[in-house]
Amino acid sequence: MQNKQHELCLNVLRKLEEAGVLQNLVLVGSWCLVLYRDYFRGVGAVPAVRTRDMDFLVPSAAAIRKTVDVPELLKELGFITGFRGTQGVMMLEHPELMIEFLVPERGRGSEDLQDLPKLKMNAQALRFMGIALIMKTIRLHFENVPVNAPHPAAFALHKLLIAPRRTNMEKKRKDLDAATLILDLLNKKREMQVVRDLLAKFTPTWKKRIIATLHRENLEALIELIA
Amino acid sequence: MAIKELLKEELGNSLRMERDYRRALGKLPRGCLIKKIIRGRAYYYLAYREESRVRFFYKGRKMEEREIAKYRDAKRFRAQYRKLLSDVRKQIVFIRKALRAKQAA
């Protein structure tokens, strides 16, 4: 099942790249860990655990020049369009993968749902996506397809920010485990300065929240490294 | 308990997907386009099942390439969606079994 899922993910990325839209997207969520394997090659192992959700962040909808009918594009691979929740968040569904688009929430009170007419999709606006992910993105390769992903430092800090807000304990644990693993690998790779630089750009409230989370998890060593 | 919550979420996703695949199958044009050669001439028929019988609806001697493509695509998508619908149903059975096993444990 994992191989089928991996193959499908690769096909999705290839299709988006061929359509000329992949460069406007940032792959976020658990699929980033697959990309980080290459980044941390020789430093440490990154587990292959990932979910069916494949989320793409659209940092700027206005930056998309080309109109690409994404649901039609991925129909060839067996994806169908579904809607989630009362607001009707669009999802491209396949038994192996569920693709969703996200946009950073622009200030409080902004709409939870944003239309992406150039992609013929809509996207859910999520908090913390902006600062934690857009500020620092890197281009990695999924097989031979170039994919934008958050820098592992941004990925880890984002996980530490959202973990306390989780109501599902299993997801909270998963976020914390992923964050500590990535921070540990960054430390081994001697890239903690990137984490410190990024953290310096965060608001005092966010910094406090991250430190508090690490305190609660008894990760004092990590606090010393990032503070 | 937490794994149970994740499984429930996955079950919800799979059930929604099953509904959406059924809906997508329902939206495809009905029937399969058949080209019959009778005395050297081509005639198009739309074959579809009505209860236990297969009916042939005469479409004409000539058909637009666009309409032929529509039925060809529908046939391809129908086969693909049926396979994926079957996969989703297997997932549902699997998750339900796992949930029952958790309850029993």
PDB file of N, CA and C in Angstrom, chain B residues 19-73:
ATOM      1  N   ARG B  19     -19.088   7.497  -0.902  1.00  0.00           N
ATOM      2  CA  ARG B  19     -20.256   8.240  -1.381  1.00  0.00           C
ATOM      3  C   ARG B  19     -19.893   9.050  -2.634  1.00  0.00           C
ATOM      4  N   ASP B  20     -18.718   9.701  -2.594  1.00  0.00           N
ATOM      5  CA  ASP B  20     -18.302  10.548  -3.723  1.00  0.00           C
ATOM      6  C   ASP B  20     -18.006   9.728  -4.981  1.00  0.00           C
ATOM      7  N   TYR B  21     -17.418   8.547  -4.806  1.00  0.00           N
ATOM      8  CA  TYR B  21     -17.156   7.700  -5.989  1.00  0.00           C
ATOM      9  C   TYR B  21     -18.471   7.195  -6.583  1.00  0.00           C
ATOM     10  N   ARG B  22     -19.429   6.866  -5.710  1.00  0.00           N
ATOM     11  CA  ARG B  22     -20.732   6.413  -6.216  1.00  0.00           C
ATOM     12  C   ARG B  22     -21.393   7.546  -7.001  1.00  0.00           C
ATOM     13  N   ARG B  23     -21.262   8.746  -6.455  1.00  0.00           N
ATOM     14  CA  ARG B  23     -21.838   9.935  -7.097  1.00  0.00           C
ATOM     15  C   ARG B  23     -21.155  10.187  -8.448  1.00  0.00           C
ATOM     16  N   ALA B  24     -19.826  10.063  -8.461  1.00  0.00           N
ATOM     17  CA  ALA B  24     -19.070  10.284  -9.706  1.00  0.00           C
ATOM     18  C   ALA B  24     -19.460   9.243 -10.761  1.00  0.00           C
ATOM     19  N   LEU B  25     -19.680   8.003 -10.322  1.00  0.00           N
ATOM     20  CA  LEU B  25     -20.101   6.951 -11.258  1.00  0.00           C
ATOM     21  C   LEU B  25     -21.482   7.267 -11.831  1.00  0.00           C
ATOM     22  N   GLY B  26     -22.346   7.783 -10.966  1.00  0.00           N
ATOM     23  CA  GLY B  26     -23.703   8.134 -11.381  1.00  0.00           C
ATOM     24  C   GLY B  26     -23.737   9.271 -12.386  1.00  0.00           C
ATOM     25  N   LYS B  27     -22.720  10.126 -12.348  1.00  0.00           N
ATOM     26  CA  LYS B  27     -22.685  11.290 -13.245  1.00  0.00           C
ATOM     27  C   LYS B  27     -22.193  10.941 -14.651  1.00  0.00           C
ATOM     28  N   LEU B  28     -21.526   9.785 -14.777  1.00  0.00           N
ATOM     29  CA  LEU B  28     -20.992   9.403 -16.095  1.00  0.00           C
ATOM     30  C   LEU B  28     -22.151   9.059 -17.040  1.00  0.00           C
ATOM     31  N   PRO B  29     -21.998   9.364 -18.333  1.00  0.00           N
ATOM     32  CA  PRO B  29     -23.087   9.027 -19.260  1.00  0.00           C
ATOM     33  C   PRO B  29     -23.348   7.533 -19.283  1.00  0.00           C
ATOM     34  N   ARG B  30     -24.629   7.197 -19.326  1.00  0.00           N
ATOM     35  CA  ARG B  30     -25.012   5.797 -19.225  1.00  0.00           C
ATOM     36  C   ARG B  30     -24.675   5.041 -20.520  1.00  0.00           C
ATOM     37  N   GLY B  31     -24.288   3.805 -20.372  1.00  0.00           N
ATOM     38  CA  GLY B  31     -24.117   2.918 -21.514  1.00  0.00           C
ATOM     39  C   GLY B  31     -22.738   2.921 -22.136  1.00  0.00           C
ATOM     40  N   CYS B  32     -22.624   2.034 -23.094  1.00  0.00           N
ATOM     41  CA  CYS B  32     -21.340   1.851 -23.775  1.00  0.00           C
ATOM     42  C   CYS B  32     -21.595   1.938 -25.282  1.00  0.00           C
ATOM     43  N   LEU B  33     -20.815   2.751 -25.943  1.00  0.00           N
ATOM     44  CA  LEU B  33     -21.035   2.961 -27.377  1.00  0.00           C
ATOM     45  C   LEU B  33     -20.471   1.777 -28.168  1.00  0.00           C
ATOM     46  N   ILE B  34     -21.315   1.251 -29.070  1.00  0.00           N
ATOM     47  CA  ILE B  34     -20.896   0.082 -29.852  1.00  0.00           C
ATOM     48  C   ILE B  34     -21.025   0.402 -31.339  1.00  0.00           C
ATOM     49  N   LYS B  35     -20.006   0.000 -32.083  1.00  0.00           N
ATOM     50  CA  LYS B  35     -20.039   0.226 -33.533  1.00  0.00           C
ATOM     51  C   LYS B  35     -20.286  -1.133 -34.189  1.00  0.00           C
ATOM     52  N   LYS B  36     -21.420  -1.230 -34.849  1.00  0.00           N
ATOM     53  CA  LYS B  36     -21.724  -2.507 -35.513  1.00  0.00           C
ATOM     54  C   LYS B  36     -21.492  -2.329 -37.011  1.00  0.00           C
ATOM     55  N   ILE B  37     -20.875  -3.316 -37.615  1.00  0.00           N
ATOM     56  CA  ILE B  37     -20.686  -3.281 -39.067  1.00  0.00           C
ATOM     57  C   ILE B  37     -21.719  -4.228 -39.690  1.00  0.00           C
ATOM     58  N   ILE B  38     -22.654  -3.651 -40.388  1.00  0.00           N
ATOM     59  CA  ILE B  38     -23.696  -4.461 -41.029  1.00  0.00           C
ATOM     60  C   ILE B  38     -23.601  -4.231 -42.545  1.00  0.00           C
ATOM     61  N   ARG B  39     -23.364  -5.284 -43.225  1.00  0.00           N
ATOM     62  CA  ARG B  39     -23.174  -5.261 -44.699  1.00  0.00           C
ATOM     63  C   ARG B  39     -22.173  -4.172 -45.091  1.00  0.00           C
ATOM     64  N   GLY B  40     -21.100  -4.160 -44.375  1.00  0.00           N
ATOM     65  CA  GLY B  40     -20.003  -3.241 -44.711  1.00  0.00           C
ATOM     66  C   GLY B  40     -20.214  -1.803 -44.250  1.00  0.00           C
ATOM     67  N   ARG B  41     -21.320  -1.530 -43.618  1.00  0.00           N
ATOM     68  CA  ARG B  41     -21.598  -0.162 -43.173  1.00  0.00           C
ATOM     69  C   ARG B  41     -21.563  -0.096 -41.651  1.00  0.00           C
ATOM     70  N   ALA B  42     -21.089   1.020 -41.129  1.00  0.00           N
ATOM     71  CA  ALA B  42     -20.978   1.180 -39.667  1.00  0.00           C
ATOM     72  C   ALA B  42     -22.232   1.825 -39.093  1.00  0.00           C
ATOM     73  N   TYR B  43     -22.689   1.279 -37.996  1.00  0.00           N
ATOM     74  CA  TYR B  43     -23.857   1.837 -37.291  1.00  0.00           C
ATOM     75  C   TYR B  43     -23.510   1.907 -35.806  1.00  0.00           C
ATOM     76  N   TYR B  44     -23.862   3.022 -35.189  1.00  0.00           N
ATOM     77  CA  TYR B  44     -23.546   3.203 -33.762  1.00  0.00           C
ATOM     78  C   TYR B  44     -24.765   2.901 -32.887  1.00  0.00           C
ATOM     79  N   TYR B  45     -24.505   2.164 -31.834  1.00  0.00           N
ATOM     80  CA  TYR B  45     -25.547   1.824 -30.856  1.00  0.00           C
ATOM     81  C   TYR B  45     -25.030   2.103 -29.450  1.00  0.00           C
ATOM     82  N   LEU B  46     -25.964   2.473 -28.607  1.00  0.00           N
ATOM     83  CA  LEU B  46     -25.599   2.638 -27.196  1.00  0.00           C
ATOM     84  C   LEU B  46     -26.156   1.423 -26.445  1.00  0.00           C
ATOM     85  N   ALA B  47     -25.265   0.633 -25.888  1.00  0.00           N
ATOM     86  CA  ALA B  47     -25.700  -0.566 -25.166  1.00  0.00           C
ATOM     87  C   ALA B  47     -25.777  -0.258 -23.680  1.00  0.00           C
ATOM     88  N   TYR B  48     -26.877  -0.586 -23.072  1.00  0.00           N
ATOM     89  CA  TYR B  48     -27.003  -0.395 -21.626  1.00  0.00           C
ATOM     90  C   TYR B  48     -27.910  -1.465 -21.038  1.00  0.00           C
ATOM     91  N   ARG B  49     -27.712  -1.670 -19.752  1.00  0.00           N
ATOM     92  CA  ARG B  49     -28.465  -2.720 -19.083  1.00  0.00           C
ATOM     93  C   ARG B  49     -29.733  -2.120 -18.460  1.00  0.00           C
ATOM     94  N   GLU B  50     -30.849  -2.814 -18.713  1.00  0.00           N
ATOM     95  CA  GLU B  50     -32.100  -2.407 -18.072  1.00  0.00           C
ATOM     96  C   GLU B  50     -32.628  -3.629 -17.347  1.00  0.00           C
ATOM     97  N   GLU B  51     -32.525  -3.584 -16.046  1.00  0.00           N
ATOM     98  CA  GLU B  51     -32.801  -4.758 -15.211  1.00  0.00           C
ATOM     99  C   GLU B  51     -31.919  -5.916 -15.694  1.00  0.00           C
ATOM    100  N   SER B  52     -32.502  -7.012 -16.149  1.00  0.00           N
ATOM    101  CA  SER B  52     -31.638  -8.138 -16.533  1.00  0.00           C
ATOM    102  C   SER B  52     -31.314  -8.129 -18.037  1.00  0.00           C
ATOM    103  N   ARG B  53     -31.906  -7.207 -18.767  1.00  0.00           N
ATOM    104  CA  ARG B  53     -31.719  -7.214 -20.231  1.00  0.00           C
ATOM    105  C   ARG B  53     -30.721  -6.149 -20.686  1.00  0.00           C
ATOM    106  N   VAL B  54     -30.048  -6.463 -21.779  1.00  0.00           N
ATOM    107  CA  VAL B  54     -29.165  -5.473 -22.390  1.00  0.00           C
ATOM    108  C   VAL B  54     -29.905  -4.866 -23.575  1.00  0.00           C
ATOM    109  N   ARG B  55     -30.053  -3.556 -23.532  1.00  0.00           N
ATOM    110  CA  ARG B  55     -30.790  -2.861 -24.608  1.00  0.00           C
ATOM    111  C   ARG B  55     -29.796  -2.172 -25.534  1.00  0.00           C
ATOM    112  N   PHE B  56     -30.170  -2.060 -26.788  1.00  0.00           N
ATOM    113  CA  PHE B  56     -29.343  -1.333 -27.751  1.00  0.00           C
ATOM    114  C   PHE B  56     -30.155  -0.169 -28.293  1.00  0.00           C
ATOM    115  N   PHE B  57     -29.646   1.016 -28.097  1.00  0.00           N
ATOM    116  CA  PHE B  57     -30.339   2.208 -28.568  1.00  0.00           C
ATOM    117  C   PHE B  57     -29.594   2.741 -29.790  1.00  0.00           C
ATOM    118  N   TYR B  58     -30.278   2.843 -30.895  1.00  0.00           N
ATOM    119  CA  TYR B  58     -29.638   3.257 -32.145  1.00  0.00           C
ATOM    120  C   TYR B  58     -29.261   4.740 -32.087  1.00  0.00           C
ATOM    121  N   LYS B  59     -27.997   5.039 -32.376  1.00  0.00           N
ATOM    122  CA  LYS B  59     -27.515   6.427 -32.309  1.00  0.00           C
ATOM    123  C   LYS B  59     -27.314   7.054 -33.699  1.00  0.00           C
ATOM    124  N   GLY B  60     -27.262   6.233 -34.720  1.00  0.00           N
ATOM    125  CA  GLY B  60     -27.108   6.779 -36.072  1.00  0.00           C
ATOM    126  C   GLY B  60     -25.904   6.206 -36.792  1.00  0.00           C
ATOM    127  N   ARG B  61     -25.761   6.584 -38.037  1.00  0.00           N
ATOM    128  CA  ARG B  61     -24.643   6.056 -38.839  1.00  0.00           C
ATOM    129  C   ARG B  61     -23.376   6.853 -38.612  1.00  0.00           C
ATOM    130  N   LYS B  62     -23.558   8.128 -38.337  1.00  0.00           N
ATOM    131  CA  LYS B  62     -22.375   8.961 -38.124  1.00  0.00           C
ATOM    132  C   LYS B  62     -22.486   9.632 -36.758  1.00  0.00           C
ATOM    133  N   MET B  63     -21.376   9.682 -36.100  1.00  0.00           N
ATOM    134  CA  MET B  63     -21.359  10.367 -34.790  1.00  0.00           C
ATOM    135  C   MET B  63     -20.176  11.306 -34.743  1.00  0.00           C
ATOM    136  N   GLU B  64     -20.359  12.404 -34.032  1.00  0.00           N
ATOM    137  CA  GLU B  64     -19.249  13.362 -33.907  1.00  0.00           C
ATOM    138  C   GLU B  64     -18.118  12.740 -33.082  1.00  0.00           C
ATOM    139  N   GLU B  65     -16.914  13.057 -33.455  1.00  0.00           N
ATOM    140  CA  GLU B  65     -15.734  12.525 -32.759  1.00  0.00           C
ATOM    141  C   GLU B  65     -15.784  12.882 -31.266  1.00  0.00           C
ATOM    142  N   ARG B  66     -16.310  14.075 -30.978  1.00  0.00           N
ATOM    143  CA  ARG B  66     -16.390  14.550 -29.589  1.00  0.00           C
ATOM    144  C   ARG B  66     -17.294  13.641 -28.756  1.00  0.00           C
ATOM    145  N   GLU B  67     -18.416  13.220 -29.376  1.00  0.00           N
ATOM    146  CA  GLU B  67     -19.345  12.371 -28.627  1.00  0.00           C
ATOM    147  C   GLU B  67     -18.784  10.952 -28.451  1.00  0.00           C
ATOM    148  N   ILE B  68     -18.073  10.500 -29.490  1.00  0.00           N
ATOM    149  CA  ILE B  68     -17.441   9.175 -29.384  1.00  0.00           C
ATOM    150  C   ILE B  68     -16.415   9.209 -28.244  1.00  0.00           C
ATOM    151  N   ALA B  69     -15.648  10.297 -28.194  1.00  0.00           N
ATOM    152  CA  ALA B  69     -14.635  10.457 -27.135  1.00  0.00           C
ATOM    153  C   ALA B  69     -15.290  10.505 -25.758  1.00  0.00           C
ATOM    154  N   LYS B  70     -16.465  11.147 -25.679  1.00  0.00           N
ATOM    155  CA  LYS B  70     -17.183  11.253 -24.390  1.00  0.00           C
ATOM    156  C   LYS B  70     -17.514   9.857 -23.848  1.00  0.00           C
ATOM    157  N   TYR B  71     -18.021   8.995 -24.726  1.00  0.00           N
ATOM    158  CA  TYR B  71     -18.373   7.641 -24.286  1.00  0.00           C
ATOM    159  C   TYR B  71     -17.129   6.787 -24.016  1.00  0.00           C
ATOM    160  N   ARG B  72     -16.074   7.034 -24.800  1.00  0.00           N
ATOM    161  CA  ARG B  72     -14.827   6.292 -24.598  1.00  0.00           C
ATOM    162  C   ARG B  72     -14.233   6.637 -23.220  1.00  0.00           C
ATOM    163  N   ASP B  73     -14.224   7.948 -22.913  1.00  0.00           N
ATOM    164  CA  ASP B  73     -13.713   8.405 -21.604  1.00  0.00           C
ATOM    165  C   ASP B  73     -14.572   7.859 -20.465  1.00  0.00           C
TER     166      ASP B  73
END
